[in-house]
Short mmCIF file of C-alpha atoms and ligand atoms in Angstrom, two decimals:
data_model
loop_
_atom_site.label_atom_id
_atom_site.label_comp_id
_atom_site.label_asym_id
_atom_site.label_seq_id
_atom_site.Cartn_x
_atom_site.Cartn_y
_atom_site.Cartn_z
CA MET D 1384 68.46 108.17 101.59
CA GLU D 1385 65.22 106.93 103.09
CA ASN D 1386 64.93 104.19 100.50
CA LEU D 1387 68.55 103.17 100.92
CA LEU D 1388 68.09 102.80 104.65
CA LYS D 1389 64.88 100.83 104.29
CA GLN D 1390 66.43 98.40 101.84
CA TRP D 1391 69.47 97.69 104.00
CA ASP D 1392 69.41 94.49 106.05
CA GLY D 1393 71.54 95.88 108.89
CA GLU D 1394 70.43 96.45 112.46
CA GLU D 1395 70.86 100.19 112.81
CA MET D 1396 72.52 103.24 111.37
CA ILE D 1397 73.89 106.03 113.53
CA ILE D 1398 74.06 109.34 111.70
CA ARG D 1399 75.77 112.41 113.13
CA PHE D 1400 76.28 115.68 111.36
CA ASP D 1401 79.42 117.38 112.67
CA ARG D 1402 78.56 121.03 112.31
CA PRO D 1403 82.02 122.54 112.96
CA THR D 1404 83.56 120.66 110.01
CA GLY D 1405 80.53 119.85 107.89
CA ALA D 1406 81.48 116.16 108.09
CA TRP D 1407 78.99 113.31 108.30
CA ILE D 1408 79.70 110.48 110.72
CA LEU D 1409 77.88 107.34 109.65
CA ILE D 1410 78.14 104.23 111.78
CA ALA D 1411 76.62 101.19 110.16
CA VAL D 1412 75.86 98.55 112.78
CA HIS D 1413 75.12 95.66 110.46
CA SER D 1414 74.96 92.71 112.83
CA THR D 1415 75.60 92.09 116.51
CA ARG D 1416 74.67 88.44 116.30
CA LEU D 1417 78.21 87.19 116.92
CA GLY D 1418 79.28 90.06 119.19
CA ALA D 1419 79.83 93.82 119.28
CA ALA D 1420 79.69 95.35 115.82
CA THR D 1421 83.31 95.92 114.79
CA GLY D 1422 85.00 97.41 111.76
CA GLY D 1423 87.39 100.08 110.67
CA THR D 1424 86.78 103.80 110.41
CA ARG D 1425 87.04 105.06 106.85
CA ILE D 1426 87.68 108.78 106.31
CA LYS D 1427 87.14 109.98 102.79
CA SER D 1428 85.44 112.64 100.71
CA TYR D 1429 82.37 111.48 98.84
CA ARG D 1430 80.29 113.04 96.10
CA ASP D 1431 77.37 113.27 98.51
CA VAL D 1432 76.06 111.81 101.76
CA ARG D 1433 74.05 109.24 99.89
CA GLU D 1434 77.19 107.72 98.38
CA ALA D 1435 78.85 107.67 101.82
CA LEU D 1436 75.81 106.01 103.35
CA GLN D 1437 75.82 103.33 100.68
CA ASP D 1438 79.52 102.70 101.29
CA ALA D 1439 79.00 102.39 105.05
CA MET D 1440 76.12 99.96 104.58
CA ASN D 1441 78.02 97.73 102.15
CA LEU D 1442 81.22 97.77 104.17
CA GLY D 1443 79.36 97.00 107.41
CA ALA D 1444 77.71 93.96 105.83
CA GLY D 1445 81.13 92.87 104.52
CA MET D 1446 82.50 92.89 108.06
CA THR D 1447 79.69 90.62 109.29
CA HIS D 1448 80.65 88.08 106.64
CA LYS D 1449 84.35 88.54 107.30
CA PHE D 1450 84.06 87.65 110.98
CA ALA D 1451 81.57 84.86 110.44
CA ALA D 1452 83.67 83.26 107.69
CA ALA D 1453 86.79 83.46 109.87
CA GLY D 1454 85.01 82.13 112.94
CA ILE D 1455 85.71 85.33 114.89
CA MET D 1456 83.07 86.12 117.52
CA ARG D 1457 82.47 89.72 116.48
CA GLY D 1458 79.58 91.48 114.84
CA GLY D 1459 79.95 93.48 111.63
CA GLY D 1460 79.95 97.23 111.30
CA LYS D 1461 81.79 100.09 109.72
CA ALA D 1462 82.16 103.79 110.32
CA VAL D 1463 82.41 106.19 107.43
CA ILE D 1464 83.34 109.79 108.08
CA ALA D 1465 82.53 111.76 104.97
CA VAL D 1466 84.69 114.87 105.15
CA PRO D 1467 84.86 117.97 102.99
CA PRO D 1468 87.84 117.70 100.59
CA ASP D 1469 89.74 120.64 102.09
CA LEU D 1470 89.50 119.74 105.79
CA ASP D 1471 92.53 121.19 107.59
CA PRO D 1472 94.59 119.04 110.01
CA ASP D 1473 93.54 120.94 113.11
CA ALA D 1474 89.84 120.70 112.31
CA ARG D 1475 90.33 117.00 111.55
CA LEU D 1476 91.90 116.49 114.98
CA HIS D 1477 88.90 117.97 116.73
CA LEU D 1478 86.57 115.93 114.58
CA LEU D 1479 88.42 112.76 115.66
CA ARG D 1480 88.00 113.75 119.32
CA ARG D 1481 84.27 114.29 118.90
CA TYR D 1482 84.04 110.96 117.11
CA GLY D 1483 85.79 109.35 120.11
CA THR D 1484 83.17 110.85 122.40
CA LEU D 1485 80.44 109.42 120.21
CA LEU D 1486 81.98 105.93 120.48
CA GLN D 1487 82.04 106.37 124.24
CA GLN D 1488 78.36 107.36 124.25
CA LEU D 1489 77.52 104.26 122.23
CA GLY D 1490 79.06 102.27 125.06
CA GLY D 1491 80.53 99.43 122.99
CA LEU D 1492 77.74 98.97 120.47
CA PHE D 1493 80.44 99.64 117.86
CA GLU D 1494 84.21 99.10 118.12
CA THR D 1495 86.67 100.32 115.57
CA GLY D 1496 90.17 100.35 114.10
CA VAL D 1497 92.00 101.62 111.01
CA ASP D 1498 90.69 101.56 107.47
CA VAL D 1499 91.15 103.62 104.31
CA GLY D 1500 92.07 107.18 105.32
CA THR D 1501 92.95 106.48 108.96
CA THR D 1502 96.16 105.57 110.78
CA PRO D 1503 97.20 104.22 114.19
CA ALA D 1504 98.04 107.82 115.18
CA ASP D 1505 94.40 108.73 114.44
CA MET D 1506 93.30 105.82 116.65
CA ASP D 1507 95.39 107.25 119.50
CA ILE D 1508 93.41 110.50 119.21
CA ILE D 1509 90.04 108.77 118.91
CA ALA D 1510 90.90 106.62 121.93
CA GLU D 1511 91.43 109.70 124.14
CA ASN D 1512 87.65 109.80 124.52
CA GLY D 1513 86.66 106.54 122.83
CA ALA D 1514 88.69 103.91 124.77
CA PRO D 1515 88.26 100.98 125.26
CA TYR D 1516 86.40 100.71 121.96
CA VAL D 1517 89.39 101.51 119.75
CA PHE D 1518 91.80 98.96 118.24
CA CYS D 1519 94.97 99.61 116.21
CA ARG D 1520 96.40 102.38 118.41
CA THR D 1521 100.15 102.84 118.01
CA VAL D 1522 102.37 100.29 119.72
CA GLU D 1523 103.74 103.11 121.97
CA ASN D 1524 100.21 103.70 123.18
CA GLY D 1525 99.50 100.05 123.90
CA GLY D 1526 97.79 99.14 120.62
CA ALA D 1527 98.70 96.62 117.93
CA GLY D 1528 99.40 99.37 115.40
CA ASP D 1529 98.58 99.12 111.74
CA ALA D 1530 96.58 96.14 110.51
CA SER D 1531 97.84 96.36 106.92
CA PRO D 1532 101.03 94.28 107.24
CA PHE D 1533 98.90 91.40 108.49
CA THR D 1534 96.26 91.92 105.82
CA ALA D 1535 99.01 91.79 103.18
CA LEU D 1536 100.47 88.59 104.65
CA GLY D 1537 97.04 86.97 104.68
CA VAL D 1538 96.46 87.95 101.06
CA LEU D 1539 99.81 86.43 100.10
CA SER D 1540 98.88 83.18 101.80
CA GLY D 1541 95.53 83.25 99.98
CA MET D 1542 97.26 83.89 96.66
CA GLN D 1543 99.47 80.86 97.17
CA ALA D 1544 96.39 78.72 97.78
CA THR D 1545 94.87 80.24 94.65
CA CYS D 1546 97.96 79.34 92.59
CA GLU D 1547 97.75 75.79 93.88
CA GLN D 1548 94.13 75.52 92.78
CA VAL D 1549 94.71 77.01 89.31
CA TRP D 1550 98.22 75.81 88.41
CA GLY D 1551 98.72 72.85 90.73
CA GLU D 1552 101.50 74.38 92.80
CA ASP D 1553 101.49 77.13 95.38
CA SER D 1554 104.52 79.06 94.11
CA LEU D 1555 104.06 82.64 92.94
CA GLY D 1556 107.42 82.55 91.18
CA GLY D 1557 107.08 83.95 87.66
CA LYS D 1558 103.35 84.65 88.05
CA ARG D 1559 102.24 87.98 86.58
CA VAL D 1560 100.28 89.82 89.24
CA MET D 1561 98.39 93.02 88.52
CA VAL D 1562 98.10 94.99 91.78
CA GLN D 1563 95.46 97.69 91.64
CA GLY D 1564 96.33 100.24 94.31
CA ALA D 1565 99.72 100.58 96.01
CA GLY D 1566 98.32 102.02 99.25
CA SER D 1567 98.91 100.75 102.75
CA VAL D 1568 98.05 97.12 101.97
CA GLY D 1569 98.91 97.16 98.25
CA ARG D 1570 102.47 98.37 98.68
CA ARG D 1571 103.17 95.76 101.35
CA LEU D 1572 101.69 93.07 99.14
CA ILE D 1573 103.91 94.23 96.27
CA LYS D 1574 106.96 93.83 98.51
CA LEU D 1575 105.94 90.31 99.52
CA LEU D 1576 105.18 89.39 95.90
CA ARG D 1577 108.59 90.56 94.75
CA GLU D 1578 110.22 88.49 97.49
CA ALA D 1579 108.22 85.53 96.18
CA GLU D 1580 109.63 86.31 92.71
CA ALA D 1581 106.33 87.16 91.11
CA GLU D 1582 106.28 89.54 88.17
CA VAL D 1583 104.44 92.55 89.55
CA MET D 1584 102.66 95.26 87.62
CA PHE D 1585 100.74 97.96 89.42
CA SER D 1586 98.38 100.84 89.12
CA ASP D 1587 97.72 103.84 91.34
CA VAL D 1588 96.61 107.45 91.15
CA ASP D 1589 99.01 108.88 93.71
CA PRO D 1590 102.06 110.47 92.00
CA SER D 1591 104.49 109.53 94.79
CA ALA D 1592 103.35 105.88 94.83
CA ILE D 1593 103.73 105.79 91.04
CA ALA D 1594 107.18 107.36 91.13
CA TYR D 1595 108.43 104.96 93.80
CA HIS D 1596 107.18 101.74 92.22
CA ARG D 1597 107.77 102.63 88.59
CA ASP D 1598 110.95 104.68 88.72
CA GLU D 1599 112.73 103.33 91.79
CA LEU D 1600 111.66 99.68 91.74
CA GLY D 1601 111.28 99.53 87.97
CA LEU D 1602 107.84 97.89 88.05
CA ARG D 1603 105.54 98.12 85.08
CA TYR D 1604 102.93 100.84 85.58
CA ILE D 1605 99.46 100.37 84.16
CA GLU D 1606 97.18 103.39 83.75
CA PRO D 1607 94.07 103.10 85.95
CA LYS D 1608 91.80 102.98 82.89
CA ASP D 1609 93.75 100.02 81.46
CA VAL D 1610 93.86 97.86 84.59
CA TYR D 1611 91.01 95.55 83.57
CA ASP D 1612 92.51 94.88 80.15
CA ALA D 1613 95.99 94.06 81.42
CA GLU D 1614 97.17 90.57 80.58
CA CYS D 1615 98.15 88.85 83.80
CA ASP D 1616 97.79 85.64 85.80
CA ILE D 1617 96.28 87.13 88.94
CA PHE D 1618 94.38 90.37 89.31
CA ALA D 1619 94.72 91.79 92.83
CA PRO D 1620 92.24 94.59 93.66
CA CYS D 1621 93.76 96.50 96.59
CA ALA D 1622 92.02 99.84 96.26
CA LEU D 1623 88.35 100.62 96.66
CA GLY D 1624 85.25 98.48 96.14
CA ALA D 1625 82.90 97.41 93.33
CA VAL D 1626 85.70 96.97 90.79
CA LEU D 1627 84.30 93.61 89.65
CA ASN D 1628 81.16 94.41 87.71
CA ALA D 1629 79.27 93.84 84.46
CA ASP D 1630 81.55 96.27 82.66
CA THR D 1631 84.95 95.07 83.94
CA ILE D 1632 84.54 91.28 84.24
CA PRO D 1633 84.21 90.65 80.47
CA ARG D 1634 87.48 92.55 79.96
CA LEU D 1635 89.62 90.63 82.47
CA LYS D 1636 92.54 88.65 81.04
CA CYS D 1637 93.52 86.71 84.15
CA ARG D 1638 92.93 83.26 85.60
CA ALA D 1639 92.25 84.41 89.14
CA VAL D 1640 91.20 87.41 91.19
CA ALA D 1641 92.77 87.59 94.65
CA GLY D 1642 93.27 90.91 96.41
CA ALA D 1643 92.83 92.91 99.58
CA ALA D 1644 90.05 95.40 98.84
CA ASN D 1645 86.76 95.16 100.71
CA ASN D 1646 83.54 94.64 98.70
CA GLN D 1647 85.15 93.91 95.34
CA LEU D 1648 81.95 92.64 93.73
CA ALA D 1649 79.48 95.31 92.65
CA SER D 1650 76.61 92.82 93.05
CA VAL D 1651 76.10 89.14 93.90
CA GLN D 1652 75.60 88.32 90.21
CA ASP D 1653 79.19 89.32 89.58
CA ALA D 1654 80.35 86.19 91.43
CA ASP D 1655 78.49 84.15 88.78
CA ARG D 1656 79.97 86.24 85.99
CA LEU D 1657 83.47 85.36 87.20
CA HIS D 1658 82.49 81.73 87.66
CA GLU D 1659 81.14 81.54 84.11
CA ARG D 1660 84.35 82.99 82.76
CA GLN D 1661 86.24 80.37 84.80
CA ILE D 1662 88.14 83.03 86.67
CA LEU D 1663 88.83 81.77 90.18
CA TYR D 1664 87.73 84.36 92.72
CA ALA D 1665 89.12 84.50 96.25
CA PRO D 1666 86.15 85.96 98.18
CA ASP D 1667 87.33 89.32 99.47
CA TYR D 1668 86.16 88.94 103.03
CA VAL D 1669 87.95 85.60 103.33
CA ILE D 1670 91.30 86.58 101.82
CA ASN D 1671 91.48 90.00 103.50
CA ALA D 1672 90.64 88.90 107.05
CA GLY D 1673 94.28 88.81 108.18
CA GLY D 1674 94.32 92.35 109.54
CA ALA D 1675 91.31 91.91 111.77
CA MET D 1676 92.44 88.44 112.87
CA ALA D 1677 95.86 89.65 113.89
CA ILE D 1678 94.65 92.79 115.64
CA PHE D 1679 92.27 90.82 117.87
CA SER D 1680 94.84 88.18 118.50
CA ILE D 1681 97.37 90.78 119.68
CA GLU D 1682 95.04 93.13 121.54
CA ILE D 1683 92.56 90.65 123.01
CA THR D 1684 94.43 87.37 123.29
CA GLY D 1685 97.78 88.99 124.06
CA ARG D 1686 99.77 87.21 121.36
CA SER D 1687 102.99 88.67 119.98
CA HIS D 1688 103.27 90.25 116.52
CA ALA D 1689 105.30 87.23 115.40
CA GLU D 1690 102.65 84.79 116.59
CA ALA D 1691 99.94 86.82 114.86
CA GLU D 1692 101.95 86.70 111.61
CA GLN D 1693 102.06 82.93 111.86
CA GLN D 1694 98.35 82.79 112.51
CA VAL D 1695 97.19 84.60 109.38
CA SER D 1696 98.50 81.84 107.13
CA VAL D 1697 95.33 79.96 108.13
CA ILE D 1698 93.69 82.03 105.38
CA GLY D 1699 95.35 79.87 102.73
CA GLN D 1700 93.87 76.80 104.42
CA THR D 1701 90.38 78.30 104.55
CA LEU D 1702 90.52 79.18 100.86
CA ARG D 1703 91.76 75.73 99.84
CA GLN D 1704 88.75 74.24 101.55
CA LEU D 1705 86.36 76.70 99.91
CA TYR D 1706 87.85 76.06 96.47
CA THR D 1707 87.46 72.32 96.92
CA GLU D 1708 83.84 72.65 98.06
CA ALA D 1709 82.93 75.07 95.28
CA ALA D 1710 84.54 72.88 92.60
CA ALA D 1711 82.86 69.71 93.90
CA GLU D 1712 79.43 71.33 93.84
CA GLY D 1713 79.85 73.48 90.75
CA ILE D 1714 79.01 76.66 92.64
CA SER D 1715 80.90 79.95 92.77
CA THR D 1716 83.54 80.40 95.46
CA GLU D 1717 81.56 83.40 96.72
CA ALA D 1718 78.47 81.22 97.14
CA ALA D 1719 80.50 78.66 99.06
CA ALA D 1720 81.96 81.36 101.32
CA ARG D 1721 78.60 82.99 101.92
CA ARG D 1722 77.05 79.68 102.84
CA SER D 1723 79.71 78.96 105.43
CA ALA D 1724 79.38 82.47 106.90
CA GLU D 1725 75.60 82.19 107.00
CA ARG D 1726 75.81 78.82 108.67
CA ARG D 1727 77.86 80.34 111.49
CA LEU D 1728 75.44 83.25 111.84
CA ALA D 1729 72.47 80.88 111.95
CA GLU D 1730 74.15 78.72 114.59
CA ALA D 1731 74.52 81.82 116.74
CA GLY D 1732 70.75 82.16 116.68
N1 LIG P 2497 89.69 97.80 108.35
C1 LIG P 2497 90.27 96.51 108.25
C2 LIG P 2497 89.25 95.51 107.70
O1 LIG P 2497 88.37 95.88 106.95
C3 LIG P 2497 90.91 96.01 109.52
C4 LIG P 2497 90.14 96.10 110.79
C5 LIG P 2497 89.04 95.32 111.03
C6 LIG P 2497 90.56 96.91 111.79
C7 LIG P 2497 88.37 95.36 112.23
C8 LIG P 2497 89.91 96.92 112.99
C9 LIG P 2497 88.80 96.16 113.21
O2 LIG P 2497 89.31 94.33 107.93
#
C-alpha cells in the first residue's frame, strides 16, 4: 500500500476505517487544479484494501481528465467504499451517514455523486450530514437524480460520431454492437441502440439482467468469457475497468471501441495496441462525460432535464474533433484526448 501511494500522482488520499462495519472509505483527491475534487462514490466489495486503493487512485485520475477534456471547471477525485460482501441494509445506512459526516468535515475538498453501487436514494442519506457536497440526490429531494440516463445519451452521441469516422455516416442502423454490462448505464444504452435500429448483443453476470434482455427482448447473450472474441462492429464496455489490455486487445473482432465504463485501458500502452490494430477508440473519459456534464448543468446552472439532454450531444462534436486531430497526426485518439486535457490543466497553472 505504501508503494502504491507513493507512485500515485494525485494530491492526497483520505483513508478511514469504519470500525462498526469493517468498511474502508478511500477518498482519492487527484487534482484540485480546476476546482474542488469531484467524482462519484463507488460502493463495492474488493479482494483486499490494496485493490480498492488502486481502483480509487485510477478512478480519481480519470475524473481529472474527464473534467479537463470537457472544459468543466472541477477537479478530479473519487470515493471508494470497500464493504464486506454481506453488509446488511441497516448497517449500510449508518455507514452512509458516517460517510456524509466525513464529507462535511472535509469542508468541500471533495464533492460526490452516484457511481457503481450507489443510487440517488443513497445520496439523499449521505446528504443528511454531507450537504452541500452531494450531487445526484433524488428529484424529490432537490437533486438531479441519476446521472446514468445522461451518460447513456452522451455515449450514443459519441457512437454516432464514431460510426461517421469509421463508416462515413453517423447512423447506427444495422451496426452490430456488443454491450458489455447491462447495468444502470448499459441497459439504457441498449434501449437507445435498439431505437436507433442497431443489432445489439450483450453480456452480464446478473441473472435478472440476463433474463430480461435475452428472454424478454430476445437479444443475443454472449457469455462473459466470450465477449472479447465476439464478432461485432462496435465493442461497448459498460461494466468495470481495465477490460482493454494485452490479453484482450489481440482478440477483438470489431472496428471501434466506444462505451461508458471508466478506465477501460489497463495501461497507456493499450491505446497504442488499439491504434496498431486500427481499432478506433473513443477515449472513455470523453465519451462518458455526459452524466457529470448534465448533473452540474442541472444542479449548478439550473437548467432543465430536457436542456441537459440536449447539451450532452456536444460529446459527439468533441469526439469528431479528436478523431480528426489524431488521424491527421497519426497518433492514438487517447493521446490526442490526453493532450487536450493536459493543455487545459496547464493553462490553469
Ligand atoms: N460517476 C459518474 C462519472 O464517473 C457521474 C458523476 C460524476 C456523478 C461526477 C457525480 C459527479 O462520471
